[in-house]
PDB file of C-alpha atoms and ligand atoms in Angstrom:
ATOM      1  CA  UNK O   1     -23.660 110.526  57.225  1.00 37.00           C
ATOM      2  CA  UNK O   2     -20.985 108.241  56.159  1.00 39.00           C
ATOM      3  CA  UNK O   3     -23.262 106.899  53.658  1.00 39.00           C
ATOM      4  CA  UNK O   4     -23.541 110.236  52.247  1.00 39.00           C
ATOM      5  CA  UNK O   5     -19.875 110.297  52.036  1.00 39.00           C
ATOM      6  CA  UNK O   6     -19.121 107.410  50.173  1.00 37.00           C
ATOM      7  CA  UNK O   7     -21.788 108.265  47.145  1.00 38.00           C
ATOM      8  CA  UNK O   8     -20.997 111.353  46.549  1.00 38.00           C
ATOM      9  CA  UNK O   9     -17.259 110.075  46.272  1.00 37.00           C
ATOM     10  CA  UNK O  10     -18.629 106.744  44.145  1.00 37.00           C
ATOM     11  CA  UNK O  11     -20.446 109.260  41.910  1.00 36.00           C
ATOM     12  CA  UNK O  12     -16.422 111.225  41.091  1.00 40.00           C
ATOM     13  CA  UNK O  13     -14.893 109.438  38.011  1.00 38.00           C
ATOM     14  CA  UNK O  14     -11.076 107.760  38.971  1.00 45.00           C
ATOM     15  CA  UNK O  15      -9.493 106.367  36.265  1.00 41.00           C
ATOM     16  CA  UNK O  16      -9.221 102.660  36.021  1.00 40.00           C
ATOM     17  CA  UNK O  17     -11.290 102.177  39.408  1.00 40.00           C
ATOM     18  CA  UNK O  18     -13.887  99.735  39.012  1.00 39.00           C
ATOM     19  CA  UNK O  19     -17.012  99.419  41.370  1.00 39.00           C
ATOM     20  CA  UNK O  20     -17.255  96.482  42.912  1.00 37.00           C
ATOM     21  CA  UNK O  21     -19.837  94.609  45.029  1.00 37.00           C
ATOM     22  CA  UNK O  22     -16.483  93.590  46.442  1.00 40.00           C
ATOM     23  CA  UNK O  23     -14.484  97.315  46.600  1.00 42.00           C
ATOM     24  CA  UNK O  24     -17.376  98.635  48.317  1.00 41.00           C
ATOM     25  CA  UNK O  25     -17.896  96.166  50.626  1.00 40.00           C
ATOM     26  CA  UNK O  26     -14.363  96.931  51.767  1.00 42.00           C
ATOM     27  CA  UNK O  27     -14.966 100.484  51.766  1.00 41.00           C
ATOM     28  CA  UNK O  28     -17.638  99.761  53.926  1.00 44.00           C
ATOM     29  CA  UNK O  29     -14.639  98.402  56.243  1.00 60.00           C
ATOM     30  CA  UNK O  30     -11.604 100.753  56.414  1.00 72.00           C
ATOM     31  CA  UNK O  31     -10.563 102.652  54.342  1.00 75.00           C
ATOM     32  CA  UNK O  32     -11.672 106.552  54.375  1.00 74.00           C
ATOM     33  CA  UNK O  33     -14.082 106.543  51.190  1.00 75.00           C
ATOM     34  CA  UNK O  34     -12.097 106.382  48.626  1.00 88.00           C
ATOM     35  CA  UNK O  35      -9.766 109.300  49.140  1.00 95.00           C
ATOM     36  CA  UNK O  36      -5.954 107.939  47.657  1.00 97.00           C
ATOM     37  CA  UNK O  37      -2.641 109.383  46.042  1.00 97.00           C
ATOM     38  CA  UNK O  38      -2.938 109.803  42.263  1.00 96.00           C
ATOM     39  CA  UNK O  39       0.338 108.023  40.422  1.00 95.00           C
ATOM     40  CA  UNK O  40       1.010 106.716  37.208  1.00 94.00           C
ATOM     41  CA  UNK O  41       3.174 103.859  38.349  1.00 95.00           C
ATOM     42  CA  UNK O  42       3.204 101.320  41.348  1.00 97.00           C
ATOM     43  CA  UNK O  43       5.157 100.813  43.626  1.00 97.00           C
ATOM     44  CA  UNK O  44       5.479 104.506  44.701  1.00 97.00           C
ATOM     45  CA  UNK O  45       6.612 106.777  47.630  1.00 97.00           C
ATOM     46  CA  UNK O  46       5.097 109.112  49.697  1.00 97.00           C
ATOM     47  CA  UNK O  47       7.323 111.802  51.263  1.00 96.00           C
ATOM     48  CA  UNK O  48       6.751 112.092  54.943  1.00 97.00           C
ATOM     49  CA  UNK O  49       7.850 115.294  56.316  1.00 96.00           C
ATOM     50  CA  UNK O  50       9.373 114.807  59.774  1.00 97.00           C
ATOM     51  CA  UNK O  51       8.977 118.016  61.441  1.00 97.00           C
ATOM     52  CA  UNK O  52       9.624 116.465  64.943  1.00 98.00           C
ATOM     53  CA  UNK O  53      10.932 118.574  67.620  1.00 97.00           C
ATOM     54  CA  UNK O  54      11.945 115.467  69.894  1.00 97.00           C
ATOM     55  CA  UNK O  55      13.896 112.303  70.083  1.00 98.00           C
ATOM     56  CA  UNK O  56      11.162 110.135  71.195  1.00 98.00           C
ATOM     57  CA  UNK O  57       8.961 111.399  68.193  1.00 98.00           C
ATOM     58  CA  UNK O  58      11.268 111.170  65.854  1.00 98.00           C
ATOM     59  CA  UNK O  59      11.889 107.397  66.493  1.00 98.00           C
ATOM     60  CA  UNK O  60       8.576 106.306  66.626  1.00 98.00           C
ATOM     61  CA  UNK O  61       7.439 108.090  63.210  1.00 98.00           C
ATOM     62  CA  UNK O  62      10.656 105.873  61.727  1.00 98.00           C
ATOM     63  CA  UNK O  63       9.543 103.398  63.285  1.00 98.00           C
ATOM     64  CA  UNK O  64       5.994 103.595  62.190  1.00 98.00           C
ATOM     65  CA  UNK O  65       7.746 103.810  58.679  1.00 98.00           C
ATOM     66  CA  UNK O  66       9.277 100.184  58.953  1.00 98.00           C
ATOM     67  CA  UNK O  67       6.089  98.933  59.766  1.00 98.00           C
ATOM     68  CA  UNK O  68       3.782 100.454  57.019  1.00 98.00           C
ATOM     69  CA  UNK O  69       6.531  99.530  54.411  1.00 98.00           C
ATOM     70  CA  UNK O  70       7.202  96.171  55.465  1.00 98.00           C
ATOM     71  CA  UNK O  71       3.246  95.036  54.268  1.00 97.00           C
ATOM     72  CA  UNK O  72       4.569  94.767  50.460  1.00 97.00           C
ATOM     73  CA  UNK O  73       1.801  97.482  49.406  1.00 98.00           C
ATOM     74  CA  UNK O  74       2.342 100.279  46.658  1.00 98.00           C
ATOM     75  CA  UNK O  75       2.561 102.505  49.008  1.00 98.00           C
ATOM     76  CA  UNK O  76       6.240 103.204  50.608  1.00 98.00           C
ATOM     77  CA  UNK O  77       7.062 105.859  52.966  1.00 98.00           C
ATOM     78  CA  UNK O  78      10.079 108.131  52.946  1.00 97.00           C
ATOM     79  CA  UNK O  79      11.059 110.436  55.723  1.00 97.00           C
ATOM     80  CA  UNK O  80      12.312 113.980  54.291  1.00 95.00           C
ATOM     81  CA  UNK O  81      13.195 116.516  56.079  1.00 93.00           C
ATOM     82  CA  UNK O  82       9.904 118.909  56.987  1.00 93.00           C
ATOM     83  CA  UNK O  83      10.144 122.669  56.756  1.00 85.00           C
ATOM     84  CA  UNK O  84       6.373 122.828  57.969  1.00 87.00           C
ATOM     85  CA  UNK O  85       6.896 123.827  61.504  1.00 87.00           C
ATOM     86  CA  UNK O  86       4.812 123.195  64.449  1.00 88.00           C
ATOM     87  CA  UNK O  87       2.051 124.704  62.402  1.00 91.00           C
ATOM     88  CA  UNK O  88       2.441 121.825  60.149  1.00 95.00           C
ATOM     89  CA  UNK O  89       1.676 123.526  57.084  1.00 93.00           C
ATOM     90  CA  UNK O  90       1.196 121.281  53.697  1.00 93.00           C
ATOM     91  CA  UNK O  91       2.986 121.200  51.179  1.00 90.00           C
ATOM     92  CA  UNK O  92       1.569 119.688  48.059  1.00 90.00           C
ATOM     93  CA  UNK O  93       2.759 116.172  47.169  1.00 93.00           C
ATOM     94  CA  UNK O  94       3.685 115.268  50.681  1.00 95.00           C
ATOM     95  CA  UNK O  95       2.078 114.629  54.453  1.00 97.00           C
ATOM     96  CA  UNK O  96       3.815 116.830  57.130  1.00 96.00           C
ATOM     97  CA  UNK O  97       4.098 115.104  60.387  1.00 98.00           C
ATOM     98  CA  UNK O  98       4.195 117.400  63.169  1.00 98.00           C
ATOM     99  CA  UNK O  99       3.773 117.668  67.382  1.00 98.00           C
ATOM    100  CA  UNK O 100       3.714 120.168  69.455  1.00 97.00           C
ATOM    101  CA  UNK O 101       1.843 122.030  72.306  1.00 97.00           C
ATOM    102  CA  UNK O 102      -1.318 122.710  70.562  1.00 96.00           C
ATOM    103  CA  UNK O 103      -3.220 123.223  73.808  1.00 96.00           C
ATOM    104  CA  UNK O 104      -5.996 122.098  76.068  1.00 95.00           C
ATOM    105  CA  UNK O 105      -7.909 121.717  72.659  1.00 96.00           C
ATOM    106  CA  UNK O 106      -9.355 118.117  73.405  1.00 96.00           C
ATOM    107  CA  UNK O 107      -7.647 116.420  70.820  1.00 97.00           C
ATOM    108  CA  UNK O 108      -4.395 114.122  70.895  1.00 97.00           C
ATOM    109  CA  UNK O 109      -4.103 113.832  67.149  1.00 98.00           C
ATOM    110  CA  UNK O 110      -5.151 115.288  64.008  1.00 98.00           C
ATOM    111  CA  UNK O 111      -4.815 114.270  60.346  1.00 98.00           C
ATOM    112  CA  UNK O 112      -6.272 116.328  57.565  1.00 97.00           C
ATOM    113  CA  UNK O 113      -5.933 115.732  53.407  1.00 97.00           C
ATOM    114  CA  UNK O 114      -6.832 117.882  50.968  1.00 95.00           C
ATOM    115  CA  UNK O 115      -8.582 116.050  47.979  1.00 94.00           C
ATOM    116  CA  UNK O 116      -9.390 116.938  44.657  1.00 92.00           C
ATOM    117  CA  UNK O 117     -11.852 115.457  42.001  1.00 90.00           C
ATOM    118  CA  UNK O 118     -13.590 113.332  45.383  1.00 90.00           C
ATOM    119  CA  UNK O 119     -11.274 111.231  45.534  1.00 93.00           C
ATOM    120  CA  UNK O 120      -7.571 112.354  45.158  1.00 95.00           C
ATOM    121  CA  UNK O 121      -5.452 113.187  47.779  1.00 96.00           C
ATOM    122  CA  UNK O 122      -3.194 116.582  47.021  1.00 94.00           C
ATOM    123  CA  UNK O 123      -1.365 116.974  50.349  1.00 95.00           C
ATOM    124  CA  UNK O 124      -1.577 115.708  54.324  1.00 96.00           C
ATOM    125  CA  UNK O 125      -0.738 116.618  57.446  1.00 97.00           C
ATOM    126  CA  UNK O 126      -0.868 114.961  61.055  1.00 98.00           C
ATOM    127  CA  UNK O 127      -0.274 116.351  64.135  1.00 98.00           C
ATOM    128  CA  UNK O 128       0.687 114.934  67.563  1.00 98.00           C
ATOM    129  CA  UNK O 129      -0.581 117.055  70.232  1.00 98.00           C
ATOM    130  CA  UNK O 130       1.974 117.367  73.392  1.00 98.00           C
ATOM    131  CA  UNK O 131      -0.343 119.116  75.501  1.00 98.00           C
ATOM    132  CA  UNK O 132      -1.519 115.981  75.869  1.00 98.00           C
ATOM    133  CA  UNK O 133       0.757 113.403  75.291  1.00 98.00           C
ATOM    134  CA  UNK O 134       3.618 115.567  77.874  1.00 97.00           C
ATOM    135  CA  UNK O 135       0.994 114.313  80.645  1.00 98.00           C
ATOM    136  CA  UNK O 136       1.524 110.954  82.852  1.00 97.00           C
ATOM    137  CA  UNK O 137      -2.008 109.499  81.090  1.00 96.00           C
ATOM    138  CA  UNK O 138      -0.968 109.879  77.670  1.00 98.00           C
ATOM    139  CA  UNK O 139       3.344 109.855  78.010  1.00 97.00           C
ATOM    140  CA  UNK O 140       4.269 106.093  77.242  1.00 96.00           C
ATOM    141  CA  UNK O 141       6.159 104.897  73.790  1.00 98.00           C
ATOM    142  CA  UNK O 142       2.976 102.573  73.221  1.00 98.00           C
ATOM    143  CA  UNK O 143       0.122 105.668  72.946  1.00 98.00           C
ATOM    144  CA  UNK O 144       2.654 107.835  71.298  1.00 98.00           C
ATOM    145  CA  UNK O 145       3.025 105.086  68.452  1.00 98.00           C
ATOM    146  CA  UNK O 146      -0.538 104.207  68.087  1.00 98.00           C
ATOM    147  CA  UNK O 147      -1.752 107.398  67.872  1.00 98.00           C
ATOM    148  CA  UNK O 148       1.353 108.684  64.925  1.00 98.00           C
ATOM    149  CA  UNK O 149       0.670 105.536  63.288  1.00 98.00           C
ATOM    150  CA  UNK O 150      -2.885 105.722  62.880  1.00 98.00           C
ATOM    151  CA  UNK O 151      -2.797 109.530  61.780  1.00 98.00           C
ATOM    152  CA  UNK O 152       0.126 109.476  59.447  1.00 98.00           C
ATOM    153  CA  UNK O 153      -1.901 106.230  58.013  1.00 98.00           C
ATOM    154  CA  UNK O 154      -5.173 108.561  57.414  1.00 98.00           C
ATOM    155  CA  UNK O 155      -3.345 110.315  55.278  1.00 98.00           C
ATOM    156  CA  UNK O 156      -2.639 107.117  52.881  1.00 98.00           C
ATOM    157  CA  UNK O 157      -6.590 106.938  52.832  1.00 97.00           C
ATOM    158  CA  UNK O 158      -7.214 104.024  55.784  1.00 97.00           C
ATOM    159  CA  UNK O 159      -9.971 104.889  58.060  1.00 95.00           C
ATOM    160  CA  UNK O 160     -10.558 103.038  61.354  1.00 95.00           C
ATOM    161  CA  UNK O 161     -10.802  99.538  62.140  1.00 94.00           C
ATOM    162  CA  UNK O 162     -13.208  99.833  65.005  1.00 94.00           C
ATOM    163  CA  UNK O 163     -13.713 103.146  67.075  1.00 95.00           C
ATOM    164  CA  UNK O 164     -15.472 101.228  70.340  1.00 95.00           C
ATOM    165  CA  UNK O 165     -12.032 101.190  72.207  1.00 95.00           C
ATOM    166  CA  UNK O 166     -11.696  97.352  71.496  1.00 95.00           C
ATOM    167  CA  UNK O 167      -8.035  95.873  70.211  1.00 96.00           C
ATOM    168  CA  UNK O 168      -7.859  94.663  66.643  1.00 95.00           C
ATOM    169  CA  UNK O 169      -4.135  95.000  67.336  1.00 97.00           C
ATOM    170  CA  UNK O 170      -3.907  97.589  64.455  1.00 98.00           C
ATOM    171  CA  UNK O 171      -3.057 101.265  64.966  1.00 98.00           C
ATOM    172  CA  UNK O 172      -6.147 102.525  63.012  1.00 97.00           C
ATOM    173  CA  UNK O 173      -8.607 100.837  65.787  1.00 97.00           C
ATOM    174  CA  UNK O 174      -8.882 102.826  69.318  1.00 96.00           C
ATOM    175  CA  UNK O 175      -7.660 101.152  72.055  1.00 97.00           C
ATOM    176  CA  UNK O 176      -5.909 102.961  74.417  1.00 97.00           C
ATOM    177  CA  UNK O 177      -2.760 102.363  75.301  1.00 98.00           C
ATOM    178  CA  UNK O 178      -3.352 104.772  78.760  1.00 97.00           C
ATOM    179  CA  UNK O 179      -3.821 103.170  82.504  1.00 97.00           C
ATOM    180  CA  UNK O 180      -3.544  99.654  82.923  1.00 97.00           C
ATOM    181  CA  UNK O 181      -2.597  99.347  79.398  1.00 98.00           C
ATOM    182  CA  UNK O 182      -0.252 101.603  79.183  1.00 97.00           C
ATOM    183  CA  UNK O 183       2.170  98.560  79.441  1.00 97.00           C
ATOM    184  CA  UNK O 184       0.580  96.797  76.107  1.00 98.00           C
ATOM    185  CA  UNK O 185       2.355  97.156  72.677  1.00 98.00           C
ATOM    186  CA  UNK O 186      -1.297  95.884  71.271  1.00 98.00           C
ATOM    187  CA  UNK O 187      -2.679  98.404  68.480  1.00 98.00           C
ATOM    188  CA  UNK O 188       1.028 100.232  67.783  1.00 98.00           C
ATOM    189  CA  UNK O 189       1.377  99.007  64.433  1.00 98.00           C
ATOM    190  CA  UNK O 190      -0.442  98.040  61.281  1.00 98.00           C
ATOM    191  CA  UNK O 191      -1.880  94.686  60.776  1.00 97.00           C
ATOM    192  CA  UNK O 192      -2.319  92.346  57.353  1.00 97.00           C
ATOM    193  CA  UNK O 193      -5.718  93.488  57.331  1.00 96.00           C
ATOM    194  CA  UNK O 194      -4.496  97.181  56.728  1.00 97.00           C
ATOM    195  CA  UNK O 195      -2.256  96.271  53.766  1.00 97.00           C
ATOM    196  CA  UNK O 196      -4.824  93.867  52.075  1.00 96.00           C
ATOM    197  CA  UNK O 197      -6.934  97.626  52.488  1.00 96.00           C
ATOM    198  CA  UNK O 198      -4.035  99.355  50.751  1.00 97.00           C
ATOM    199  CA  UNK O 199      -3.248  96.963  48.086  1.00 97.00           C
ATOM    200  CA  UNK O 200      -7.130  97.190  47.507  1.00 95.00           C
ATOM    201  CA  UNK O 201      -6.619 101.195  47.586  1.00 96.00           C
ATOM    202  CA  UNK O 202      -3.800 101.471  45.095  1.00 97.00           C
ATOM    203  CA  UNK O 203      -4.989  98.166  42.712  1.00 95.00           C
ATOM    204  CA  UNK O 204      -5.300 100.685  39.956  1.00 95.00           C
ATOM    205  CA  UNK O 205      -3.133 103.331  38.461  1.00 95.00           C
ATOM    206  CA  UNK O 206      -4.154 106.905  37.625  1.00 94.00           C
ATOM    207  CA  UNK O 207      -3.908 109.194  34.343  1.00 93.00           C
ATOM    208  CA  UNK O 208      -1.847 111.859  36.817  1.00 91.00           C
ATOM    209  CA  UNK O 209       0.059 111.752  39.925  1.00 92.00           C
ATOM    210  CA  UNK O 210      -0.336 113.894  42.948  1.00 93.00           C
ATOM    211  CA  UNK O 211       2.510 112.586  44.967  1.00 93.00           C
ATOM    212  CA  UNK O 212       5.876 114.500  45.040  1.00 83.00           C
ATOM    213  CA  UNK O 213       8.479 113.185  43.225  1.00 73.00           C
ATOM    214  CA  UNK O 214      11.814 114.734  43.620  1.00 60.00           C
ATOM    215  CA  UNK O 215      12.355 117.766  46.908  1.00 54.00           C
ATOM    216  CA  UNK O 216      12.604 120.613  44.067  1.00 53.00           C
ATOM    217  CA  UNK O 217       8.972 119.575  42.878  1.00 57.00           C
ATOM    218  CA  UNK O 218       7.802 119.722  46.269  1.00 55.00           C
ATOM    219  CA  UNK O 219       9.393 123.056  46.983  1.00 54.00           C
ATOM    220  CA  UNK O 220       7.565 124.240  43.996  1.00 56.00           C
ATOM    221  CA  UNK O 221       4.309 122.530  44.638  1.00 54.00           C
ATOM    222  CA  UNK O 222       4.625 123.638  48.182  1.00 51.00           C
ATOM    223  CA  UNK O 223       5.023 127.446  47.371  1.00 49.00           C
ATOM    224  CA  UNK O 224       2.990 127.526  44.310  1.00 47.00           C
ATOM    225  CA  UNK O 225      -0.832 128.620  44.133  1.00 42.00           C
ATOM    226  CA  UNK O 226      -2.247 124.943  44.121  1.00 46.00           C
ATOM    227  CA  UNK O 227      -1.154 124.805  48.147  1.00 55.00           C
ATOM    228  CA  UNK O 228      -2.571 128.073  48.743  1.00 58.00           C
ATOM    229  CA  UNK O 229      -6.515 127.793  50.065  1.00 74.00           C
ATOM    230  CA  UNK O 230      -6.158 123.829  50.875  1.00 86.00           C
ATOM    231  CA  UNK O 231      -4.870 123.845  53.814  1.00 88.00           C
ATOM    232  CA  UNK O 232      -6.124 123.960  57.574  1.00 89.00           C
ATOM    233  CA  UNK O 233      -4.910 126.454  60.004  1.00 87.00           C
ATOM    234  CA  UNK O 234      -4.432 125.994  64.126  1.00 86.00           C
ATOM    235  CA  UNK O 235      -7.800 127.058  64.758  1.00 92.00           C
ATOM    236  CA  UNK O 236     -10.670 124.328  64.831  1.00 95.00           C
ATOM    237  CA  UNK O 237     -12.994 126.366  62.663  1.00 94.00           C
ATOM    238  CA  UNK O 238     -11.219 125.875  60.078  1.00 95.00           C
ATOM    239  CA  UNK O 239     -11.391 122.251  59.773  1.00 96.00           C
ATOM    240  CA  UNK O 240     -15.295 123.087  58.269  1.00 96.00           C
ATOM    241  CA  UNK O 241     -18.651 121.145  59.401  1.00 97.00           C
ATOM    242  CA  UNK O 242     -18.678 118.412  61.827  1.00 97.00           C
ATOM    243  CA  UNK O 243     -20.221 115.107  59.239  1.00 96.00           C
ATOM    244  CA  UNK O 244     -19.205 112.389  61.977  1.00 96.00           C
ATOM    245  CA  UNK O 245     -19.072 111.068  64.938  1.00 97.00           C
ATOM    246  CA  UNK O 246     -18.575 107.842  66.930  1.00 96.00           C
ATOM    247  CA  UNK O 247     -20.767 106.452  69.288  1.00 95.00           C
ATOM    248  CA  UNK O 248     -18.463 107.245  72.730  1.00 96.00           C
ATOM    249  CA  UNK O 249     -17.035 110.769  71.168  1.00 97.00           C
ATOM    250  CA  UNK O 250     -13.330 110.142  70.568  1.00 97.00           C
ATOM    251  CA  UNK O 251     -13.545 110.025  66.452  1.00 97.00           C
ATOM    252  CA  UNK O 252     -14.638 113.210  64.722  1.00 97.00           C
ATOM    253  CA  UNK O 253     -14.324 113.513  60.977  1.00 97.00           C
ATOM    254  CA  UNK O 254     -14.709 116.710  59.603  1.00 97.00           C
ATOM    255  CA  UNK O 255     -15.058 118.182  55.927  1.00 97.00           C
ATOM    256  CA  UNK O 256     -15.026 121.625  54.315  1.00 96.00           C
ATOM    257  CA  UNK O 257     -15.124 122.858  50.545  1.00 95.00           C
ATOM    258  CA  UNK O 258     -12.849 125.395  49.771  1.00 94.00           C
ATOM    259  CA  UNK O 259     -13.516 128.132  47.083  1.00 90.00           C
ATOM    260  CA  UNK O 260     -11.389 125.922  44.268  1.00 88.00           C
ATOM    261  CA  UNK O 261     -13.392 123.003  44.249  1.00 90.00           C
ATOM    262  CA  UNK O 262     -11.290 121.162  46.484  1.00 93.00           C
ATOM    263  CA  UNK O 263     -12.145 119.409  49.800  1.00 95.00           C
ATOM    264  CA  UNK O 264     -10.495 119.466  53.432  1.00 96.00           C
ATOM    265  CA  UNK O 265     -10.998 116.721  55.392  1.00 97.00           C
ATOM    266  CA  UNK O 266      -9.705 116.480  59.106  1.00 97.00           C
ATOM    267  CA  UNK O 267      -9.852 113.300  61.061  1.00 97.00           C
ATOM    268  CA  UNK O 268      -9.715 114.020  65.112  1.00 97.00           C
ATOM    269  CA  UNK O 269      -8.914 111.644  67.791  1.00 97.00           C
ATOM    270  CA  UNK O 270      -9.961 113.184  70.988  1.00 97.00           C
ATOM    271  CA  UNK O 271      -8.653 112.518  74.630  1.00 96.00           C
ATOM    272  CA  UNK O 272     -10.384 110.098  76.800  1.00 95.00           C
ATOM    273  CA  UNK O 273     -11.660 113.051  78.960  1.00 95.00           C
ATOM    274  CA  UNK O 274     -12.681 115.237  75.962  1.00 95.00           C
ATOM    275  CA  UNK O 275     -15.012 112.356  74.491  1.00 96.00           C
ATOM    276  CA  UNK O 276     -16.611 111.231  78.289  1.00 95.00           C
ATOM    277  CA  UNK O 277     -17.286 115.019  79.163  1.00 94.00           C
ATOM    278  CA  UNK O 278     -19.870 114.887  75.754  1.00 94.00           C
ATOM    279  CA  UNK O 279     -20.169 111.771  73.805  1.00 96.00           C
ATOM    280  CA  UNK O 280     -22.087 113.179  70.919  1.00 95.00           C
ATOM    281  CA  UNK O 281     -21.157 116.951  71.557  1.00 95.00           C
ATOM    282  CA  UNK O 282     -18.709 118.600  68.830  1.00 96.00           C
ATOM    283  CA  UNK O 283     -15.677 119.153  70.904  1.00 96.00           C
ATOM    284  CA  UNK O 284     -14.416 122.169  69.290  1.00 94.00           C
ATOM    285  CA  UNK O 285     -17.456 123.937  71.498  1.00 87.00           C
ATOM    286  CA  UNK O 286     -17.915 121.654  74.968  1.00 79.00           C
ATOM    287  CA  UNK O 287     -15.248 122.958  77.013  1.00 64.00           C
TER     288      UNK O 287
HETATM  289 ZN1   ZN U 301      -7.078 106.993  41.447  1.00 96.01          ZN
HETATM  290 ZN1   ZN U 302      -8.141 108.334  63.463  1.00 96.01          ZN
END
């Protein structure tokens, strides 16, 4: 499946993006296909939302700011002010970053992009789920981190390290920072092998731009028609066909085609408990 993935996005044109025996080698490694931010210019900055309802969120999403931007990639971060709501709705140009009680649903986070051409990323979202992370297994500074770290870093276009539950001390693998290592600060934060995959990701430069510039652009982008049809609601259905799957259950990617050509794809990490009840079971239906 992932195969499939990755040539039908190799087969979409992206301007100045050469095909390497070496890019897609590395492709091969971490970062999700090839799905990045069209821009004209490098360095640039990505708008973050913050749509965070408490104190404890909001400091760990600035934290997990610090980090990404301290790896001397293209790619900054800026934290704006969200208007998304728990819904997290996108808005074009920008991720929204979101938590909330979104229910016994299975899943402690979700990131979803919208991408046109095959390859260019439109608008993002990730969402913390506080069903979850309000219990004792899931309520510690080090899970909350990992987990808004890793899905607010989907939506640069970095897939997972590993997905076997094994530390590579980066946020994008899946340990868990739950039980007896709910004391360990391993895997809360990006390592150099996640900015060598981002300077790899934004080595070229693009004819257009797809990031937000300045807030009345993304008010406009986020109102006009372009946000309207590419964008993922509360209920699972939505988030189209299930294309893959680890081994032990608790990664899910998702994709769907929407009627203007563009793509949704979600990324779900699922609870512990949700992934062990089913290991190769789509979630969205096991409970
Ligand atoms: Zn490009
Ligand atoms: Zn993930």
């Amino acid at each position: 499946m992932a195969r499939t993935i990755i040539q039908r996005v190799a087969a979409s044109a992206c301007v100045g993006f050469l095909f390497s025996a070496v890019s897609t080698a590395v492709l091969a490694d971490h970062a999700w296909a090839t799905y990045h931010w069209a821009r004209t210019s490098n360095p640039f900055t990505l708008k973050l939302g913050n749509n965070m309802t408490t104190t404890s969120w909001v400091e760990h999403l600035n934290t997990t700011v610090q980090d990404w931007n301290s790896g001397g990639t293209p790619l900054m971060t800026s934290v704006v002010d969200g208007t998304a709501g728990k819904r997290c709705k996108m808005v074009a140009g920008t991720t929204q970053v979101c938590n909330g009680k979104y229910g016994n649903n299975g899943w402690l986070g979700l990131a979803s992009i919208n991408i046109t051409g095959g390859t260019h990323i439109t608008q993002g979202s990730a969402k913390m789920n506080d069903t979850y992370f309000g219990t004792a297994t899931y309520n510690n500074p080090n899970e909350k981190l990992h987990v808004v770290c890793q899905e607010v870093a989907h939506t640069f276009g970095l897939g997972h390290t590993s997905e076997d539950g094994s530390s590579q001390n980066t946020c994008m693998d899946y340990f868990s920072n739950t039980g007896s290592n709910a004391g360990s600060t391993l895997s809360t934060k990006p390592n150099t092998h996640d900015f060598y995959q981002l300077n790899v990701i934004y080595g070229h430069l693009d004819s257009t731009s797809t990031v937000a510039q300045i807030a009345e652009e993304v008010a406009a982008m986020g109102h006009g028609p372009s946000a309207v049809g590419r964008d993922i609601s509360d209920d699972p259905n939505s988030w189209g066909q299930l294309v893959r799957q680890s081994a032990n259950g608790r990664s899910s990617t998702y994709e769907r085609e929407n009627a203007d050509g563009s793509r949704n794809i979600t990324h779900v990490f699922w609870t512990n408990e949700a992934a062990a009840r089913c290991p190769a079971c789509d979630h969205r239906h096991d409970r």
